[in-house]
Amino acid sequence: MKVRIDWTYKSPKNKVVQFLSEELDANEALMVAQDLERTGRTKRLQFADRHNSNWSVKELKNYVKEVETEPHDVIAYYDGGFDRHSKRAGLGCAVYFKQNGKDYRLRKNALINEIDSNNEAEYAALSMAVQEIEFLGVHHLPVRLIGDSRTLVNQMSGEWAVPEETLARWADRIDQRLEKIGIHPEYEFVPRKENAEADRLATQALGEIMIESLIDLNADN
């Protein structure tokens, strides 16, 4: 989880100044906060997350301790490929996460039928990524969901409406699943070249090359 340090400083002459840091990982923010408290000039110190929730030092320490044994710091890349002749879609997702001090990567693809457009394939790929996140046991955490469809990102972020009924149904199902497991989605758009892994998985699915793997990234070092 990313947080900002909200620090209120009190000078020797009782002048009070408030500082708000840039975003830091929760563990890093706690270490910086400890250094700030050692100055003896701390009037108030708390943390603010991306959802405008405030955390005390004790609350953030407890949070970090609790999530360490569960999948956290989750980033999911997704992509959908569409074959207009067969009306089939290849779906791909790559999910990166941390657990028990280790880094993991889950890769998954799938081939589905009766898809009507490339936009629908993108929604189906996002839905699969969210499903895999749920299967991992991720819950009540922020999750970054990264794709190369600007339309989907803007629609799921609420910036654009979803006029097509088919896509609206996909969006509703995705929102319901995220709400069920308490995930706070952070939708991000990237150019296709930065989504190459998910794109390749989707292409392999269209070629009926199926991939499903979970690896410890630290074991490769």
PDB file of C-alpha atoms in Angstrom:
ATOM      1  CA  MET A   1       0.000   0.000   0.000  1.00  0.00           C
ATOM      2  CA  LYS A   2       1.147   3.531  -0.786  1.00  0.00           C
ATOM      3  CA  VAL A   3       0.735   6.282   1.814  1.00  0.00           C
ATOM      4  CA  ARG A   4       1.779   9.879   2.405  1.00  0.00           C
ATOM      5  CA  ILE A   5       3.261  11.014   5.717  1.00  0.00           C
ATOM      6  CA  ASP A   6       1.251  13.853   7.240  1.00  0.00           C
ATOM      7  CA  TRP A   7       3.670  15.412   9.744  1.00  0.00           C
ATOM      8  CA  THR A   8       3.034  18.435  11.929  1.00  0.00           C
ATOM      9  CA  TYR A   9       6.308  20.000  13.141  1.00  0.00           C
ATOM     10  CA  LYS A  10       6.637  22.194  16.210  1.00  0.00           C
ATOM     11  CA  SER A  11       9.703  24.443  16.407  1.00  0.00           C
ATOM     12  CA  PRO A  12      11.541  25.401  19.634  1.00  0.00           C
ATOM     13  CA  LYS A  13       9.655  28.721  19.493  1.00  0.00           C
ATOM     14  CA  ASN A  14       6.329  26.901  19.146  1.00  0.00           C
ATOM     15  CA  LYS A  15       5.885  27.637  15.457  1.00  0.00           C
ATOM     16  CA  VAL A  16       3.781  24.864  13.913  1.00  0.00           C
ATOM     17  CA  VAL A  17       4.326  23.778  10.308  1.00  0.00           C
ATOM     18  CA  GLN A  18       2.600  20.929   8.479  1.00  0.00           C
ATOM     19  CA  PHE A  19       4.366  18.760   5.878  1.00  0.00           C
ATOM     20  CA  LEU A  20       2.878  16.190   3.495  1.00  0.00           C
ATOM     21  CA  SER A  21       5.318  13.757   1.871  1.00  0.00           C
ATOM     22  CA  GLU A  22       5.245  12.133  -1.540  1.00  0.00           C
ATOM     23  CA  GLU A  23       3.759   8.647  -1.765  1.00  0.00           C
ATOM     24  CA  LEU A  24       5.851   5.916  -0.134  1.00  0.00           C
ATOM     25  CA  ASP A  25       5.447   2.195   0.429  1.00  0.00           C
ATOM     26  CA  ALA A  26       3.948   1.583   3.868  1.00  0.00           C
ATOM     27  CA  ASN A  27       7.131  -0.006   5.250  1.00  0.00           C
ATOM     28  CA  GLU A  28       9.287   2.848   3.965  1.00  0.00           C
ATOM     29  CA  ALA A  29       6.852   5.420   5.352  1.00  0.00           C
ATOM     30  CA  LEU A  30       7.058   3.805   8.798  1.00  0.00           C
ATOM     31  CA  MET A  31      10.875   3.971   8.759  1.00  0.00           C
ATOM     32  CA  VAL A  32      10.828   7.659   7.778  1.00  0.00           C
ATOM     33  CA  ALA A  33       8.190   8.342  10.435  1.00  0.00           C
ATOM     34  CA  GLN A  34      10.451   6.815  13.100  1.00  0.00           C
ATOM     35  CA  ASP A  35      13.260   9.186  12.059  1.00  0.00           C
ATOM     36  CA  LEU A  36      10.887  12.151  12.221  1.00  0.00           C
ATOM     37  CA  GLU A  37       9.737  11.196  15.707  1.00  0.00           C
ATOM     38  CA  ARG A  38      13.374  11.049  16.866  1.00  0.00           C
ATOM     39  CA  THR A  39      13.688  14.791  16.194  1.00  0.00           C
ATOM     40  CA  GLY A  40      11.507  15.430  19.223  1.00  0.00           C
ATOM     41  CA  ARG A  41       9.678  18.076  17.206  1.00  0.00           C
ATOM     42  CA  THR A  42       6.624  16.054  16.237  1.00  0.00           C
ATOM     43  CA  LYS A  43       3.317  17.612  17.236  1.00  0.00           C
ATOM     44  CA  ARG A  44       1.253  15.148  15.170  1.00  0.00           C
ATOM     45  CA  LEU A  45       2.094  12.347  12.776  1.00  0.00           C
ATOM     46  CA  GLN A  46      -0.254  10.193  10.722  1.00  0.00           C
ATOM     47  CA  PHE A  47      -0.516   8.642   7.283  1.00  0.00           C
ATOM     48  CA  ALA A  48      -2.989   9.155   4.446  1.00  0.00           C
ATOM     49  CA  ASP A  49      -3.690   6.533   1.777  1.00  0.00           C
ATOM     50  CA  ARG A  50      -5.016   7.005  -1.766  1.00  0.00           C
ATOM     51  CA  HIS A  51      -8.587   6.683  -0.536  1.00  0.00           C
ATOM     52  CA  ASN A  52      -8.242   9.592   1.900  1.00  0.00           C
ATOM     53  CA  SER A  53      -8.248   7.304   4.926  1.00  0.00           C
ATOM     54  CA  ASN A  54      -5.986   8.298   7.811  1.00  0.00           C
ATOM     55  CA  TRP A  55      -3.797   5.857   9.739  1.00  0.00           C
ATOM     56  CA  SER A  56      -1.940   6.250  13.017  1.00  0.00           C
ATOM     57  CA  VAL A  57       1.553   4.772  13.382  1.00  0.00           C
ATOM     58  CA  LYS A  58       0.147   1.893  15.418  1.00  0.00           C
ATOM     59  CA  GLU A  59      -2.624   1.203  12.900  1.00  0.00           C
ATOM     60  CA  LEU A  60      -0.218   1.172   9.954  1.00  0.00           C
ATOM     61  CA  LYS A  61       2.217  -1.138  11.785  1.00  0.00           C
ATOM     62  CA  ASN A  62      -0.631  -3.563  12.521  1.00  0.00           C
ATOM     63  CA  TYR A  63      -1.788  -3.404   8.903  1.00  0.00           C
ATOM     64  CA  VAL A  64       1.693  -4.171   7.542  1.00  0.00           C
ATOM     65  CA  LYS A  65       2.078  -7.082   9.957  1.00  0.00           C
ATOM     66  CA  GLU A  66      -1.314  -8.555   9.021  1.00  0.00           C
ATOM     67  CA  VAL A  67      -0.920  -8.373   5.239  1.00  0.00           C
ATOM     68  CA  GLU A  68       2.657  -9.695   5.141  1.00  0.00           C
ATOM     69  CA  THR A  69       1.465 -13.318   5.157  1.00  0.00           C
ATOM     70  CA  GLU A  70      -1.233 -12.657   2.532  1.00  0.00           C
ATOM     71  CA  PRO A  71      -0.876 -11.660  -1.129  1.00  0.00           C
ATOM     72  CA  HIS A  72      -0.383  -7.883  -1.283  1.00  0.00           C
ATOM     73  CA  ASP A  73       1.120  -5.119  -3.436  1.00  0.00           C
ATOM     74  CA  VAL A  74      -0.859  -6.652  -6.299  1.00  0.00           C
ATOM     75  CA  ILE A  75      -0.364  -5.440  -9.878  1.00  0.00           C
ATOM     76  CA  ALA A  76      -2.334  -7.129 -12.657  1.00  0.00           C
ATOM     77  CA  TYR A  77      -1.716  -6.664 -16.384  1.00  0.00           C
ATOM     78  CA  TYR A  78      -4.486  -7.848 -18.717  1.00  0.00           C
ATOM     79  CA  ASP A  79      -5.201  -7.892 -22.453  1.00  0.00           C
ATOM     80  CA  GLY A  80      -7.741  -9.343 -24.843  1.00  0.00           C
ATOM     81  CA  GLY A  81      -7.301 -10.316 -28.492  1.00  0.00           C
ATOM     82  CA  PHE A  82     -10.258 -10.748 -30.867  1.00  0.00           C
ATOM     83  CA  ASP A  83     -10.614 -12.850 -34.029  1.00  0.00           C
ATOM     84  CA  ARG A  84     -13.554 -11.366 -35.935  1.00  0.00           C
ATOM     85  CA  HIS A  85     -13.920 -14.386 -38.236  1.00  0.00           C
ATOM     86  CA  SER A  86     -14.275 -17.031 -35.519  1.00  0.00           C
ATOM     87  CA  LYS A  87     -15.743 -14.622 -32.913  1.00  0.00           C
ATOM     88  CA  ARG A  88     -13.256 -16.037 -30.436  1.00  0.00           C
ATOM     89  CA  ALA A  89     -11.184 -14.089 -27.949  1.00  0.00           C
ATOM     90  CA  GLY A  90      -7.814 -14.804 -26.419  1.00  0.00           C
ATOM     91  CA  LEU A  91      -7.463 -13.505 -22.877  1.00  0.00           C
ATOM     92  CA  GLY A  92      -4.227 -12.956 -21.004  1.00  0.00           C
ATOM     93  CA  CYS A  93      -3.247 -11.725 -17.561  1.00  0.00           C
ATOM     94  CA  ALA A  94      -0.042 -11.470 -15.555  1.00  0.00           C
ATOM     95  CA  VAL A  95      -0.467 -10.847 -11.833  1.00  0.00           C
ATOM     96  CA  TYR A  96       2.480  -9.735  -9.703  1.00  0.00           C
ATOM     97  CA  PHE A  97       2.266  -9.800  -5.906  1.00  0.00           C
ATOM     98  CA  LYS A  98       4.243 -10.113  -2.687  1.00  0.00           C
ATOM     99  CA  GLN A  99       3.735 -12.648   0.098  1.00  0.00           C
ATOM    100  CA  ASN A 100       5.884 -13.603   3.091  1.00  0.00           C
ATOM    101  CA  GLY A 101       8.708 -11.390   1.871  1.00  0.00           C
ATOM    102  CA  LYS A 102       8.826 -12.979  -1.597  1.00  0.00           C
ATOM    103  CA  ASP A 103       7.796 -11.775  -5.067  1.00  0.00           C
ATOM    104  CA  TYR A 104       5.514 -13.909  -7.223  1.00  0.00           C
ATOM    105  CA  ARG A 105       4.104 -13.842 -10.737  1.00  0.00           C
ATOM    106  CA  LEU A 106       0.965 -15.603 -11.886  1.00  0.00           C
ATOM    107  CA  ARG A 107       0.374 -15.969 -15.647  1.00  0.00           C
ATOM    108  CA  LYS A 108      -2.887 -17.207 -17.112  1.00  0.00           C
ATOM    109  CA  ASN A 109      -4.621 -17.192 -20.485  1.00  0.00           C
ATOM    110  CA  ALA A 110      -7.898 -18.508 -21.838  1.00  0.00           C
ATOM    111  CA  LEU A 111      -9.782 -18.918 -25.110  1.00  0.00           C
ATOM    112  CA  ILE A 112     -13.494 -18.070 -25.127  1.00  0.00           C
ATOM    113  CA  ASN A 113     -16.218 -18.101 -27.782  1.00  0.00           C
ATOM    114  CA  GLU A 114     -19.086 -15.847 -28.840  1.00  0.00           C
ATOM    115  CA  ILE A 115     -17.365 -12.514 -28.378  1.00  0.00           C
ATOM    116  CA  ASP A 116     -18.578  -9.623 -30.541  1.00  0.00           C
ATOM    117  CA  SER A 117     -15.781  -7.061 -30.453  1.00  0.00           C
ATOM    118  CA  ASN A 118     -12.259  -6.275 -29.356  1.00  0.00           C
ATOM    119  CA  ASN A 119     -13.670  -4.074 -26.578  1.00  0.00           C
ATOM    120  CA  GLU A 120     -15.619  -7.031 -25.224  1.00  0.00           C
ATOM    121  CA  ALA A 121     -12.448  -9.145 -25.341  1.00  0.00           C
ATOM    122  CA  GLU A 122     -10.698  -6.490 -23.216  1.00  0.00           C
ATOM    123  CA  TYR A 123     -13.497  -6.601 -20.648  1.00  0.00           C
ATOM    124  CA  ALA A 124     -13.371 -10.397 -20.576  1.00  0.00           C
ATOM    125  CA  ALA A 125      -9.605 -10.248 -19.979  1.00  0.00           C
ATOM    126  CA  LEU A 126     -10.057  -7.817 -17.089  1.00  0.00           C
ATOM    127  CA  SER A 127     -12.756 -10.061 -15.641  1.00  0.00           C
ATOM    128  CA  MET A 128     -10.390 -13.039 -15.782  1.00  0.00           C
ATOM    129  CA  ALA A 129      -7.628 -11.040 -14.062  1.00  0.00           C
ATOM    130  CA  VAL A 130      -9.995 -10.044 -11.249  1.00  0.00           C
ATOM    131  CA  GLN A 131     -11.104 -13.662 -10.900  1.00  0.00           C
ATOM    132  CA  GLU A 132      -7.479 -14.816 -10.579  1.00  0.00           C
ATOM    133  CA  ILE A 133      -6.863 -12.138  -7.946  1.00  0.00           C
ATOM    134  CA  GLU A 134      -9.829 -13.462  -5.989  1.00  0.00           C
ATOM    135  CA  PHE A 135      -8.550 -17.053  -6.318  1.00  0.00           C
ATOM    136  CA  LEU A 136      -5.229 -15.905  -4.805  1.00  0.00           C
ATOM    137  CA  GLY A 137      -7.119 -14.810  -1.709  1.00  0.00           C
ATOM    138  CA  VAL A 138      -6.515 -11.091  -2.135  1.00  0.00           C
ATOM    139  CA  HIS A 139      -9.062  -9.041  -0.202  1.00  0.00           C
ATOM    140  CA  HIS A 140      -9.619  -5.574   1.218  1.00  0.00           C
ATOM    141  CA  LEU A 141      -6.560  -4.096  -0.484  1.00  0.00           C
ATOM    142  CA  PRO A 142      -5.841  -1.637  -3.286  1.00  0.00           C
ATOM    143  CA  VAL A 143      -4.964  -3.386  -6.558  1.00  0.00           C
ATOM    144  CA  ARG A 144      -3.451  -1.835  -9.700  1.00  0.00           C
ATOM    145  CA  LEU A 145      -5.205  -3.049 -12.860  1.00  0.00           C
ATOM    146  CA  ILE A 146      -3.168  -2.157 -15.940  1.00  0.00           C
ATOM    147  CA  GLY A 147      -4.277  -2.452 -19.565  1.00  0.00           C
ATOM    148  CA  ASP A 148      -3.735  -0.891 -22.984  1.00  0.00           C
ATOM    149  CA  SER A 149      -7.401  -0.125 -23.762  1.00  0.00           C
ATOM    150  CA  ARG A 150      -7.982   3.533 -22.997  1.00  0.00           C
ATOM    151  CA  THR A 151     -11.714   3.019 -23.543  1.00  0.00           C
ATOM    152  CA  LEU A 152     -11.952   0.314 -20.882  1.00  0.00           C
ATOM    153  CA  VAL A 153      -9.790   2.207 -18.380  1.00  0.00           C
ATOM    154  CA  ASN A 154     -11.830   5.391 -18.737  1.00  0.00           C
ATOM    155  CA  GLN A 155     -15.112   3.502 -18.526  1.00  0.00           C
ATOM    156  CA  MET A 156     -14.173   1.423 -15.486  1.00  0.00           C
ATOM    157  CA  SER A 157     -12.729   4.512 -13.775  1.00  0.00           C
ATOM    158  CA  GLY A 158     -16.076   6.231 -14.213  1.00  0.00           C
ATOM    159  CA  GLU A 159     -14.719   8.955 -16.509  1.00  0.00           C
ATOM    160  CA  TRP A 160     -16.716   7.715 -19.516  1.00  0.00           C
ATOM    161  CA  ALA A 161     -20.155   6.155 -19.713  1.00  0.00           C
ATOM    162  CA  VAL A 162     -20.581   2.564 -20.917  1.00  0.00           C
ATOM    163  CA  PRO A 163     -23.250   2.919 -23.630  1.00  0.00           C
ATOM    164  CA  GLU A 164     -23.074  -0.629 -25.041  1.00  0.00           C
ATOM    165  CA  GLU A 165     -25.344  -2.976 -23.110  1.00  0.00           C
ATOM    166  CA  THR A 166     -23.000  -5.956 -23.503  1.00  0.00           C
ATOM    167  CA  LEU A 167     -20.023  -4.036 -22.102  1.00  0.00           C
ATOM    168  CA  ALA A 168     -22.156  -2.563 -19.314  1.00  0.00           C
ATOM    169  CA  ARG A 169     -23.002  -6.095 -18.165  1.00  0.00           C
ATOM    170  CA  TRP A 170     -19.298  -7.000 -18.078  1.00  0.00           C
ATOM    171  CA  ALA A 171     -18.550  -3.797 -16.134  1.00  0.00           C
ATOM    172  CA  ASP A 172     -21.298  -4.542 -13.602  1.00  0.00           C
ATOM    173  CA  ARG A 173     -20.025  -8.085 -13.024  1.00  0.00           C
ATOM    174  CA  ILE A 174     -16.477  -6.854 -12.519  1.00  0.00           C
ATOM    175  CA  ASP A 175     -17.581  -4.126 -10.096  1.00  0.00           C
ATOM    176  CA  GLN A 176     -19.669  -6.626  -8.122  1.00  0.00           C
ATOM    177  CA  ARG A 177     -16.779  -9.076  -7.810  1.00  0.00           C
ATOM    178  CA  LEU A 178     -14.395  -6.332  -6.684  1.00  0.00           C
ATOM    179  CA  GLU A 179     -16.896  -5.081  -4.124  1.00  0.00           C
ATOM    180  CA  LYS A 180     -17.476  -8.607  -2.851  1.00  0.00           C
ATOM    181  CA  ILE A 181     -13.804  -9.088  -1.969  1.00  0.00           C
ATOM    182  CA  GLY A 182     -13.260  -5.502  -0.840  1.00  0.00           C
ATOM    183  CA  ILE A 183     -10.749  -4.585  -3.538  1.00  0.00           C
ATOM    184  CA  HIS A 184     -10.070  -0.913  -4.281  1.00  0.00           C
ATOM    185  CA  PRO A 185      -9.241  -0.924  -8.024  1.00  0.00           C
ATOM    186  CA  GLU A 186      -6.722   1.531  -9.444  1.00  0.00           C
ATOM    187  CA  TYR A 187      -7.137   1.450 -13.233  1.00  0.00           C
ATOM    188  CA  GLU A 188      -4.133   2.456 -15.302  1.00  0.00           C
ATOM    189  CA  PHE A 189      -3.647   2.841 -19.048  1.00  0.00           C
ATOM    190  CA  VAL A 190      -0.305   1.943 -20.665  1.00  0.00           C
ATOM    191  CA  PRO A 191       0.810   1.787 -24.312  1.00  0.00           C
ATOM    192  CA  ARG A 192       0.664  -1.668 -25.874  1.00  0.00           C
ATOM    193  CA  LYS A 193       4.453  -2.115 -25.736  1.00  0.00           C
ATOM    194  CA  GLU A 194       4.288  -1.796 -21.947  1.00  0.00           C
ATOM    195  CA  ASN A 195       1.643  -4.508 -21.823  1.00  0.00           C
ATOM    196  CA  ALA A 196       3.587  -7.005 -23.921  1.00  0.00           C
ATOM    197  CA  GLU A 197       3.350  -9.906 -21.465  1.00  0.00           C
ATOM    198  CA  ALA A 198      -0.453  -9.915 -21.279  1.00  0.00           C
ATOM    199  CA  ASP A 199      -0.671  -9.276 -25.032  1.00  0.00           C
ATOM    200  CA  ARG A 200       1.540 -12.295 -25.724  1.00  0.00           C
ATOM    201  CA  LEU A 201      -0.580 -14.497 -23.451  1.00  0.00           C
ATOM    202  CA  ALA A 202      -3.736 -13.399 -25.286  1.00  0.00           C
ATOM    203  CA  THR A 203      -2.124 -14.125 -28.661  1.00  0.00           C
ATOM    204  CA  GLN A 204      -0.995 -17.554 -27.465  1.00  0.00           C
ATOM    205  CA  ALA A 205      -4.547 -18.335 -26.367  1.00  0.00           C
ATOM    206  CA  LEU A 206      -5.857 -17.517 -29.852  1.00  0.00           C
ATOM    207  CA  GLY A 207      -3.255 -19.956 -31.141  1.00  0.00           C
ATOM    208  CA  GLU A 208      -4.550 -22.530 -28.634  1.00  0.00           C
ATOM    209  CA  ILE A 209      -1.332 -22.455 -26.619  1.00  0.00           C
ATOM    210  CA  MET A 210      -2.583 -22.459 -23.054  1.00  0.00           C
ATOM    211  CA  ILE A 211      -0.515 -21.065 -20.189  1.00  0.00           C
ATOM    212  CA  GLU A 212      -1.047 -21.293 -16.438  1.00  0.00           C
ATOM    213  CA  SER A 213       1.881 -20.802 -14.088  1.00  0.00           C
ATOM    214  CA  LEU A 214       2.817 -19.404 -10.699  1.00  0.00           C
ATOM    215  CA  ILE A 215       6.482 -18.784  -9.985  1.00  0.00           C
ATOM    216  CA  ASP A 216       8.600 -17.384  -7.181  1.00  0.00           C
ATOM    217  CA  LEU A 217      10.520 -14.555  -8.880  1.00  0.00           C
ATOM    218  CA  ASN A 218      13.189 -14.583  -6.183  1.00  0.00           C
ATOM    219  CA  ALA A 219      14.122 -18.143  -7.147  1.00  0.00           C
ATOM    220  CA  ASP A 220      15.294 -16.876 -10.548  1.00  0.00           C
ATOM    221  CA  ASN A 221      17.953 -14.638  -8.995  1.00  0.00           C
TER     222      ASN A 221
END
